[in-house]
Amino acid sequence: DAGITQSPRHKVTETGTPVTLRCHQTENHRYMYWYRQDPGHGLRLIHYSYGVKDTDKGEVSDGYSVSRSKTEDFLLTLESATSSQTSVYFCAISEGAPGEKLFFGSGTQLSVL
Amino acid sequence: GENVGLHLPTLSVQEGDNSIINCAYSNSASDYFIWYKQESGKGPQFIIDIRSNMDKRQGQRVTVLLNKTVKHLSLQIAATQPGDSAVYFCAEPFSGGGADGLTFGKGTHLIIQP
């Protein structure tokens, strides 16, 4: 599992509430990624990080922010959750060259009611 | 991002037979491809990768073939087992390279019949 832990594994929240998902890695990888997975859309990149305090947007970044204050932790925040953000969220790290050979965590199932 | 797609959404094979899962890509500049396996309730699992300077690469019971002429990628699984039942995705880097992750196809669901 490349030393990736996502928390929580499941969360149910209400529309308009803030939510933070955590990704923790134990192997000091520089590149980390947040994806969401939805039926009919597959895996889509939300944000990624190429080092401490260095982050950038992916293809579906609206409504999400990220932070990386330590190499091992990459946080994904939904400032005001909406029902369209109900999804399974996966964190990934890159073991090879940047952007290659991504290894994924077990995912967080988020339901926004 | 690049369009990485699939020919079939579901593939059903008999246990013990070989499986072939196909993937088409549109960006002729792509130089790296990966296959992932995702079992129900789990994250995608890396299977095998291939660079564009290769036509074929073999792993344990799996072979990836790359046909750059027709922009086609396939994953062959030999002697399929019940544990091979999963959704399989092909993926390639955004913009043909760089740190900004991978773009994924929609997936093919492989079903193993006993």
PDB file of C-alpha atoms in Angstrom:
ATOM      1  CA  ASP A   1       0.000   0.000   0.000  1.00  0.00           C
ATOM      2  CA  ALA A   2       3.092   2.257  -0.327  1.00  0.00           C
ATOM      3  CA  GLY A   3       2.613   3.457   3.256  1.00  0.00           C
ATOM      4  CA  ILE A   4      -0.457   5.605   2.515  1.00  0.00           C
ATOM      5  CA  THR A   5      -3.174   6.097   5.100  1.00  0.00           C
ATOM      6  CA  GLN A   6      -6.356   8.017   4.425  1.00  0.00           C
ATOM      7  CA  SER A   7      -8.659   9.242   7.159  1.00  0.00           C
ATOM      8  CA  PRO A   8     -11.480   9.044   7.759  1.00  0.00           C
ATOM      9  CA  ARG A   9     -12.461   5.989   5.713  1.00  0.00           C
ATOM     10  CA  HIS A  10     -16.115   7.013   5.725  1.00  0.00           C
ATOM     11  CA  LYS A  11     -17.827  10.297   6.471  1.00  0.00           C
ATOM     12  CA  VAL A  12     -21.367  11.574   6.261  1.00  0.00           C
ATOM     13  CA  THR A  13     -21.878  15.307   6.489  1.00  0.00           C
ATOM     14  CA  GLU A  14     -24.454  17.959   5.727  1.00  0.00           C
ATOM     15  CA  THR A  15     -24.484  20.478   2.930  1.00  0.00           C
ATOM     16  CA  GLY A  16     -22.646  23.647   3.844  1.00  0.00           C
ATOM     17  CA  THR A  17     -20.357  22.148   6.460  1.00  0.00           C
ATOM     18  CA  PRO A  18     -16.560  22.145   6.133  1.00  0.00           C
ATOM     19  CA  VAL A  19     -14.827  18.809   5.680  1.00  0.00           C
ATOM     20  CA  THR A  20     -11.150  17.924   5.779  1.00  0.00           C
ATOM     21  CA  LEU A  21      -9.736  14.657   4.517  1.00  0.00           C
ATOM     22  CA  ARG A  22      -6.251  13.592   5.466  1.00  0.00           C
ATOM     23  CA  CYS A  23      -3.639  11.665   3.557  1.00  0.00           C
ATOM     24  CA  HIS A  24      -0.585  10.479   5.446  1.00  0.00           C
ATOM     25  CA  GLN A  25       2.451   8.787   3.912  1.00  0.00           C
ATOM     26  CA  THR A  26       5.392   7.190   5.675  1.00  0.00           C
ATOM     27  CA  GLU A  27       7.942   7.008   2.865  1.00  0.00           C
ATOM     28  CA  ASN A  28       8.901  10.641   2.292  1.00  0.00           C
ATOM     29  CA  HIS A  29       7.603  10.874  -1.269  1.00  0.00           C
ATOM     30  CA  ARG A  30       7.659  14.336  -2.747  1.00  0.00           C
ATOM     31  CA  TYR A  31       4.641  14.132  -5.059  1.00  0.00           C
ATOM     32  CA  MET A  32       1.142  13.596  -3.699  1.00  0.00           C
ATOM     33  CA  TYR A  33      -2.265  13.726  -5.380  1.00  0.00           C
ATOM     34  CA  TRP A  34      -5.958  13.879  -4.573  1.00  0.00           C
ATOM     35  CA  TYR A  35      -8.433  12.226  -6.935  1.00  0.00           C
ATOM     36  CA  ARG A  36     -12.165  11.725  -6.801  1.00  0.00           C
ATOM     37  CA  GLN A  37     -13.905   8.742  -8.351  1.00  0.00           C
ATOM     38  CA  ASP A  38     -17.481   8.833  -9.583  1.00  0.00           C
ATOM     39  CA  PRO A  39     -19.559   6.454 -11.695  1.00  0.00           C
ATOM     40  CA  GLY A  40     -19.382   7.470 -15.341  1.00  0.00           C
ATOM     41  CA  HIS A  41     -16.429   9.789 -14.758  1.00  0.00           C
ATOM     42  CA  GLY A  42     -13.720   7.517 -13.482  1.00  0.00           C
ATOM     43  CA  LEU A  43     -10.814   9.017 -11.565  1.00  0.00           C
ATOM     44  CA  ARG A  44     -10.329  12.759 -11.846  1.00  0.00           C
ATOM     45  CA  LEU A  45      -7.514  14.829 -10.418  1.00  0.00           C
ATOM     46  CA  ILE A  46      -8.502  17.484  -7.874  1.00  0.00           C
ATOM     47  CA  HIS A  47      -5.180  18.900  -6.649  1.00  0.00           C
ATOM     48  CA  TYR A  48      -1.609  17.783  -6.402  1.00  0.00           C
ATOM     49  CA  SER A  49       1.517  18.718  -4.479  1.00  0.00           C
ATOM     50  CA  TYR A  50       5.150  18.681  -5.537  1.00  0.00           C
ATOM     51  CA  GLY A  51       6.586  19.528  -2.140  1.00  0.00           C
ATOM     52  CA  VAL A  52       5.925  21.196   1.177  1.00  0.00           C
ATOM     53  CA  LYS A  53       3.754  24.273   0.584  1.00  0.00           C
ATOM     54  CA  ASP A  54       3.853  23.624  -3.186  1.00  0.00           C
ATOM     55  CA  THR A  55       0.486  22.697  -4.629  1.00  0.00           C
ATOM     56  CA  ASP A  56      -1.411  23.101  -7.879  1.00  0.00           C
ATOM     57  CA  LYS A  57      -4.882  22.585  -9.281  1.00  0.00           C
ATOM     58  CA  GLY A  58      -6.086  19.584 -11.192  1.00  0.00           C
ATOM     59  CA  GLU A  59      -9.006  19.263 -13.586  1.00  0.00           C
ATOM     60  CA  VAL A  60     -11.804  19.403 -10.964  1.00  0.00           C
ATOM     61  CA  SER A  61     -10.435  21.754  -8.300  1.00  0.00           C
ATOM     62  CA  ASP A  62     -13.456  24.060  -7.849  1.00  0.00           C
ATOM     63  CA  GLY A  63     -14.806  23.846  -4.303  1.00  0.00           C
ATOM     64  CA  TYR A  64     -11.641  22.227  -2.942  1.00  0.00           C
ATOM     65  CA  SER A  65      -8.475  23.484  -1.319  1.00  0.00           C
ATOM     66  CA  VAL A  66      -5.378  21.645  -0.168  1.00  0.00           C
ATOM     67  CA  SER A  67      -2.503  22.156   2.190  1.00  0.00           C
ATOM     68  CA  ARG A  68       0.834  20.489   2.682  1.00  0.00           C
ATOM     69  CA  SER A  69       2.736  21.800   5.709  1.00  0.00           C
ATOM     70  CA  LYS A  70       4.729  18.585   6.146  1.00  0.00           C
ATOM     71  CA  THR A  71       6.069  16.096   3.627  1.00  0.00           C
ATOM     72  CA  GLU A  72       4.025  13.287   5.106  1.00  0.00           C
ATOM     73  CA  ASP A  73       0.610  14.963   5.189  1.00  0.00           C
ATOM     74  CA  PHE A  74      -1.575  16.231   2.349  1.00  0.00           C
ATOM     75  CA  LEU A  75      -4.945  17.626   3.412  1.00  0.00           C
ATOM     76  CA  LEU A  76      -7.984  18.103   1.190  1.00  0.00           C
ATOM     77  CA  THR A  77     -10.609  20.586   2.416  1.00  0.00           C
ATOM     78  CA  LEU A  78     -14.141  21.149   1.233  1.00  0.00           C
ATOM     79  CA  GLU A  79     -14.844  24.622   2.635  1.00  0.00           C
ATOM     80  CA  SER A  80     -18.615  24.245   2.247  1.00  0.00           C
ATOM     81  CA  ALA A  81     -19.617  20.764   1.175  1.00  0.00           C
ATOM     82  CA  THR A  82     -22.216  20.300  -1.553  1.00  0.00           C
ATOM     83  CA  SER A  83     -24.113  17.197  -2.627  1.00  0.00           C
ATOM     84  CA  SER A  84     -22.111  17.136  -5.869  1.00  0.00           C
ATOM     85  CA  GLN A  85     -19.034  16.439  -3.776  1.00  0.00           C
ATOM     86  CA  THR A  86     -20.416  13.107  -2.648  1.00  0.00           C
ATOM     87  CA  SER A  87     -17.756  10.771  -3.974  1.00  0.00           C
ATOM     88  CA  VAL A  88     -14.925   8.428  -3.144  1.00  0.00           C
ATOM     89  CA  TYR A  89     -11.688  10.333  -2.632  1.00  0.00           C
ATOM     90  CA  PHE A  90      -8.308   8.763  -3.227  1.00  0.00           C
ATOM     91  CA  CYS A  91      -4.909  10.001  -2.263  1.00  0.00           C
ATOM     92  CA  ALA A  92      -1.885   8.897  -4.269  1.00  0.00           C
ATOM     93  CA  ILE A  93       1.874   9.249  -4.196  1.00  0.00           C
ATOM     94  CA  SER A  94       4.315   9.021  -7.077  1.00  0.00           C
ATOM     95  CA  GLU A  95       7.101   6.515  -6.632  1.00  0.00           C
ATOM     96  CA  GLY A  96       8.722   6.946  -9.993  1.00  0.00           C
ATOM     97  CA  ALA A  97       9.374  10.102 -11.931  1.00  0.00           C
ATOM     98  CA  PRO A  98       6.921  12.926 -11.203  1.00  0.00           C
ATOM     99  CA  GLY A  99       3.439  11.952 -12.244  1.00  0.00           C
ATOM    100  CA  GLU A 100       4.365   8.349 -12.987  1.00  0.00           C
ATOM    101  CA  LYS A 101       3.637   5.069 -11.241  1.00  0.00           C
ATOM    102  CA  LEU A 102       1.100   6.443  -8.797  1.00  0.00           C
ATOM    103  CA  PHE A 103       0.230   4.350  -5.778  1.00  0.00           C
ATOM    104  CA  PHE A 104      -3.129   4.888  -4.146  1.00  0.00           C
ATOM    105  CA  GLY A 105      -4.554   4.813  -0.676  1.00  0.00           C
ATOM    106  CA  SER A 106      -7.696   2.903   0.254  1.00  0.00           C
ATOM    107  CA  GLY A 107     -10.012   5.852  -0.241  1.00  0.00           C
ATOM    108  CA  THR A 108     -12.503   7.912   1.748  1.00  0.00           C
ATOM    109  CA  GLN A 109     -16.196   7.507   1.043  1.00  0.00           C
ATOM    110  CA  LEU A 110     -17.795  10.935   1.555  1.00  0.00           C
ATOM    111  CA  SER A 111     -21.552  11.454   1.541  1.00  0.00           C
ATOM    112  CA  VAL A 112     -22.922  14.999   1.602  1.00  0.00           C
ATOM    113  CA  LEU A 113     -26.608  15.066   2.512  1.00  0.00           C
TER     114      LEU A 113
ATOM    115  CA  GLY B   1      -6.421  16.359 -20.617  1.00  0.00           C
ATOM    116  CA  GLU B   2      -5.845  13.556 -23.033  1.00  0.00           C
ATOM    117  CA  ASN B   3      -8.654  11.213 -23.928  1.00  0.00           C
ATOM    118  CA  VAL B   4      -7.864   7.753 -22.659  1.00  0.00           C
ATOM    119  CA  GLY B   5     -10.761   5.443 -23.360  1.00  0.00           C
ATOM    120  CA  LEU B   6     -11.823   1.837 -23.569  1.00  0.00           C
ATOM    121  CA  HIS B   7     -13.397  -0.407 -26.171  1.00  0.00           C
ATOM    122  CA  LEU B   8     -15.579  -2.481 -23.800  1.00  0.00           C
ATOM    123  CA  PRO B   9     -17.072  -1.627 -20.406  1.00  0.00           C
ATOM    124  CA  THR B  10     -17.524  -5.282 -19.332  1.00  0.00           C
ATOM    125  CA  LEU B  11     -15.601  -8.423 -20.217  1.00  0.00           C
ATOM    126  CA  SER B  12     -16.671 -11.876 -19.070  1.00  0.00           C
ATOM    127  CA  VAL B  13     -14.248 -14.815 -19.361  1.00  0.00           C
ATOM    128  CA  GLN B  14     -14.045 -18.368 -18.127  1.00  0.00           C
ATOM    129  CA  GLU B  15     -11.672 -19.165 -15.315  1.00  0.00           C
ATOM    130  CA  GLY B  16      -8.428 -20.422 -16.780  1.00  0.00           C
ATOM    131  CA  ASP B  17      -8.848 -18.606 -20.091  1.00  0.00           C
ATOM    132  CA  ASN B  18      -6.755 -15.651 -21.159  1.00  0.00           C
ATOM    133  CA  SER B  19      -8.234 -12.145 -20.959  1.00  0.00           C
ATOM    134  CA  ILE B  20      -7.489  -9.183 -23.169  1.00  0.00           C
ATOM    135  CA  ILE B  21      -8.520  -5.703 -22.082  1.00  0.00           C
ATOM    136  CA  ASN B  22      -8.212  -2.897 -24.576  1.00  0.00           C
ATOM    137  CA  CYS B  23      -7.575   0.812 -24.330  1.00  0.00           C
ATOM    138  CA  ALA B  24      -7.424   3.559 -26.940  1.00  0.00           C
ATOM    139  CA  TYR B  25      -5.624   6.846 -26.459  1.00  0.00           C
ATOM    140  CA  SER B  26      -5.738  10.000 -28.514  1.00  0.00           C
ATOM    141  CA  ASN B  27      -2.515  11.847 -27.699  1.00  0.00           C
ATOM    142  CA  SER B  28       0.189  10.590 -30.029  1.00  0.00           C
ATOM    143  CA  ALA B  29       2.785  12.438 -27.913  1.00  0.00           C
ATOM    144  CA  SER B  30       2.079  10.267 -24.863  1.00  0.00           C
ATOM    145  CA  ASP B  31       5.202   8.350 -23.925  1.00  0.00           C
ATOM    146  CA  TYR B  32       4.150   6.409 -20.848  1.00  0.00           C
ATOM    147  CA  PHE B  33       1.175   4.217 -19.988  1.00  0.00           C
ATOM    148  CA  ILE B  34       0.042   2.323 -16.927  1.00  0.00           C
ATOM    149  CA  TRP B  35      -2.526  -0.342 -16.154  1.00  0.00           C
ATOM    150  CA  TYR B  36      -4.337  -0.412 -12.830  1.00  0.00           C
ATOM    151  CA  LYS B  37      -6.590  -2.964 -11.197  1.00  0.00           C
ATOM    152  CA  GLN B  38      -9.295  -1.889  -8.787  1.00  0.00           C
ATOM    153  CA  GLU B  39     -11.176  -4.362  -6.645  1.00  0.00           C
ATOM    154  CA  SER B  40     -14.459  -3.426  -5.026  1.00  0.00           C
ATOM    155  CA  GLY B  41     -13.982  -1.111  -2.057  1.00  0.00           C
ATOM    156  CA  LYS B  42     -10.269  -0.666  -2.643  1.00  0.00           C
ATOM    157  CA  GLY B  43      -7.977   1.849  -4.250  1.00  0.00           C
ATOM    158  CA  PRO B  44      -6.469   1.325  -7.711  1.00  0.00           C
ATOM    159  CA  GLN B  45      -3.527  -1.037  -7.654  1.00  0.00           C
ATOM    160  CA  PHE B  46      -0.559  -0.637 -10.017  1.00  0.00           C
ATOM    161  CA  ILE B  47      -0.169  -3.638 -12.338  1.00  0.00           C
ATOM    162  CA  ILE B  48       2.344  -2.783 -15.038  1.00  0.00           C
ATOM    163  CA  ASP B  49       3.648   0.159 -17.027  1.00  0.00           C
ATOM    164  CA  ILE B  50       5.225   0.639 -20.425  1.00  0.00           C
ATOM    165  CA  ARG B  51       7.109   3.398 -22.172  1.00  0.00           C
ATOM    166  CA  SER B  52       6.581   4.355 -25.780  1.00  0.00           C
ATOM    167  CA  ASN B  53      10.005   3.050 -26.826  1.00  0.00           C
ATOM    168  CA  MET B  54       8.684  -0.458 -26.159  1.00  0.00           C
ATOM    169  CA  ASP B  55       6.000  -2.506 -27.912  1.00  0.00           C
ATOM    170  CA  LYS B  56       5.599  -5.144 -25.246  1.00  0.00           C
ATOM    171  CA  ARG B  57       6.318  -5.654 -21.619  1.00  0.00           C
ATOM    172  CA  GLN B  58       5.692  -8.726 -19.509  1.00  0.00           C
ATOM    173  CA  GLY B  59       5.015  -9.143 -15.838  1.00  0.00           C
ATOM    174  CA  GLN B  60       3.741 -11.984 -13.748  1.00  0.00           C
ATOM    175  CA  ARG B  61       0.828 -13.447 -15.768  1.00  0.00           C
ATOM    176  CA  VAL B  62       0.294 -10.065 -17.429  1.00  0.00           C
ATOM    177  CA  THR B  63       1.536  -8.605 -20.679  1.00  0.00           C
ATOM    178  CA  VAL B  64       1.001  -5.079 -21.955  1.00  0.00           C
ATOM    179  CA  LEU B  65       1.128  -4.420 -25.684  1.00  0.00           C
ATOM    180  CA  LEU B  66       1.483  -0.959 -27.168  1.00  0.00           C
ATOM    181  CA  ASN B  67       0.631  -0.191 -30.784  1.00  0.00           C
ATOM    182  CA  LYS B  68       1.644   3.404 -31.390  1.00  0.00           C
ATOM    183  CA  THR B  69       0.510   3.325 -35.008  1.00  0.00           C
ATOM    184  CA  VAL B  70      -3.146   2.983 -34.046  1.00  0.00           C
ATOM    185  CA  LYS B  71      -2.758   4.440 -30.531  1.00  0.00           C
ATOM    186  CA  HIS B  72      -3.912   1.275 -28.847  1.00  0.00           C
ATOM    187  CA  LEU B  73      -2.907  -0.348 -25.592  1.00  0.00           C
ATOM    188  CA  SER B  74      -3.912  -3.781 -24.337  1.00  0.00           C
ATOM    189  CA  LEU B  75      -3.516  -5.777 -21.161  1.00  0.00           C
ATOM    190  CA  GLN B  76      -3.363  -9.539 -21.458  1.00  0.00           C
ATOM    191  CA  ILE B  77      -3.953 -11.664 -18.385  1.00  0.00           C
ATOM    192  CA  ALA B  78      -2.952 -15.301 -18.700  1.00  0.00           C
ATOM    193  CA  ALA B  79      -4.943 -18.118 -17.095  1.00  0.00           C
ATOM    194  CA  THR B  80      -7.408 -15.849 -15.340  1.00  0.00           C
ATOM    195  CA  GLN B  81      -8.300 -16.627 -11.761  1.00  0.00           C
ATOM    196  CA  PRO B  82     -11.248 -15.567  -9.595  1.00  0.00           C
ATOM    197  CA  GLY B  83      -8.971 -12.992  -7.944  1.00  0.00           C
ATOM    198  CA  ASP B  84      -8.590 -11.237 -11.276  1.00  0.00           C
ATOM    199  CA  SER B  85     -12.194 -10.050 -11.119  1.00  0.00           C
ATOM    200  CA  ALA B  86     -11.932  -6.283 -10.893  1.00  0.00           C
ATOM    201  CA  VAL B  87     -12.141  -3.079 -12.890  1.00  0.00           C
ATOM    202  CA  TYR B  88      -9.082  -2.396 -14.995  1.00  0.00           C
ATOM    203  CA  PHE B  89      -7.990   1.117 -15.991  1.00  0.00           C
ATOM    204  CA  CYS B  90      -5.400   2.347 -18.393  1.00  0.00           C
ATOM    205  CA  ALA B  91      -3.789   5.697 -17.622  1.00  0.00           C
ATOM    206  CA  GLU B  92      -1.294   8.124 -19.052  1.00  0.00           C
ATOM    207  CA  PRO B  93       0.331  11.312 -17.731  1.00  0.00           C
ATOM    208  CA  PHE B  94      -1.416  14.608 -18.222  1.00  0.00           C
ATOM    209  CA  SER B  95       0.168  16.591 -21.017  1.00  0.00           C
ATOM    210  CA  GLY B  96       2.396  13.656 -21.880  1.00  0.00           C
ATOM    211  CA  GLY B  97       4.611  14.198 -18.838  1.00  0.00           C
ATOM    212  CA  GLY B  98       5.243  16.314 -15.771  1.00  0.00           C
ATOM    213  CA  ALA B  99       4.239  16.217 -12.134  1.00  0.00           C
ATOM    214  CA  ASP B 100       0.535  16.721 -12.589  1.00  0.00           C
ATOM    215  CA  GLY B 101      -0.525  13.125 -12.261  1.00  0.00           C
ATOM    216  CA  LEU B 102      -2.300  10.711 -14.533  1.00  0.00           C
ATOM    217  CA  THR B 103      -5.455  10.814 -16.579  1.00  0.00           C
ATOM    218  CA  PHE B 104      -7.514   7.638 -16.483  1.00  0.00           C
ATOM    219  CA  GLY B 105      -9.833   5.796 -18.808  1.00  0.00           C
ATOM    220  CA  LYS B 106     -13.312   4.898 -17.574  1.00  0.00           C
ATOM    221  CA  GLY B 107     -12.421   1.279 -16.843  1.00  0.00           C
ATOM    222  CA  THR B 108     -13.340  -2.236 -17.966  1.00  0.00           C
ATOM    223  CA  HIS B 109     -15.046  -4.577 -15.558  1.00  0.00           C
ATOM    224  CA  LEU B 110     -13.528  -8.047 -15.854  1.00  0.00           C
ATOM    225  CA  ILE B 111     -15.808 -10.839 -14.667  1.00  0.00           C
ATOM    226  CA  ILE B 112     -14.429 -14.348 -14.206  1.00  0.00           C
ATOM    227  CA  GLN B 113     -16.944 -17.130 -14.746  1.00  0.00           C
ATOM    228  CA  PRO B 114     -16.300 -20.351 -12.785  1.00  0.00           C
TER     229      PRO B 114
END
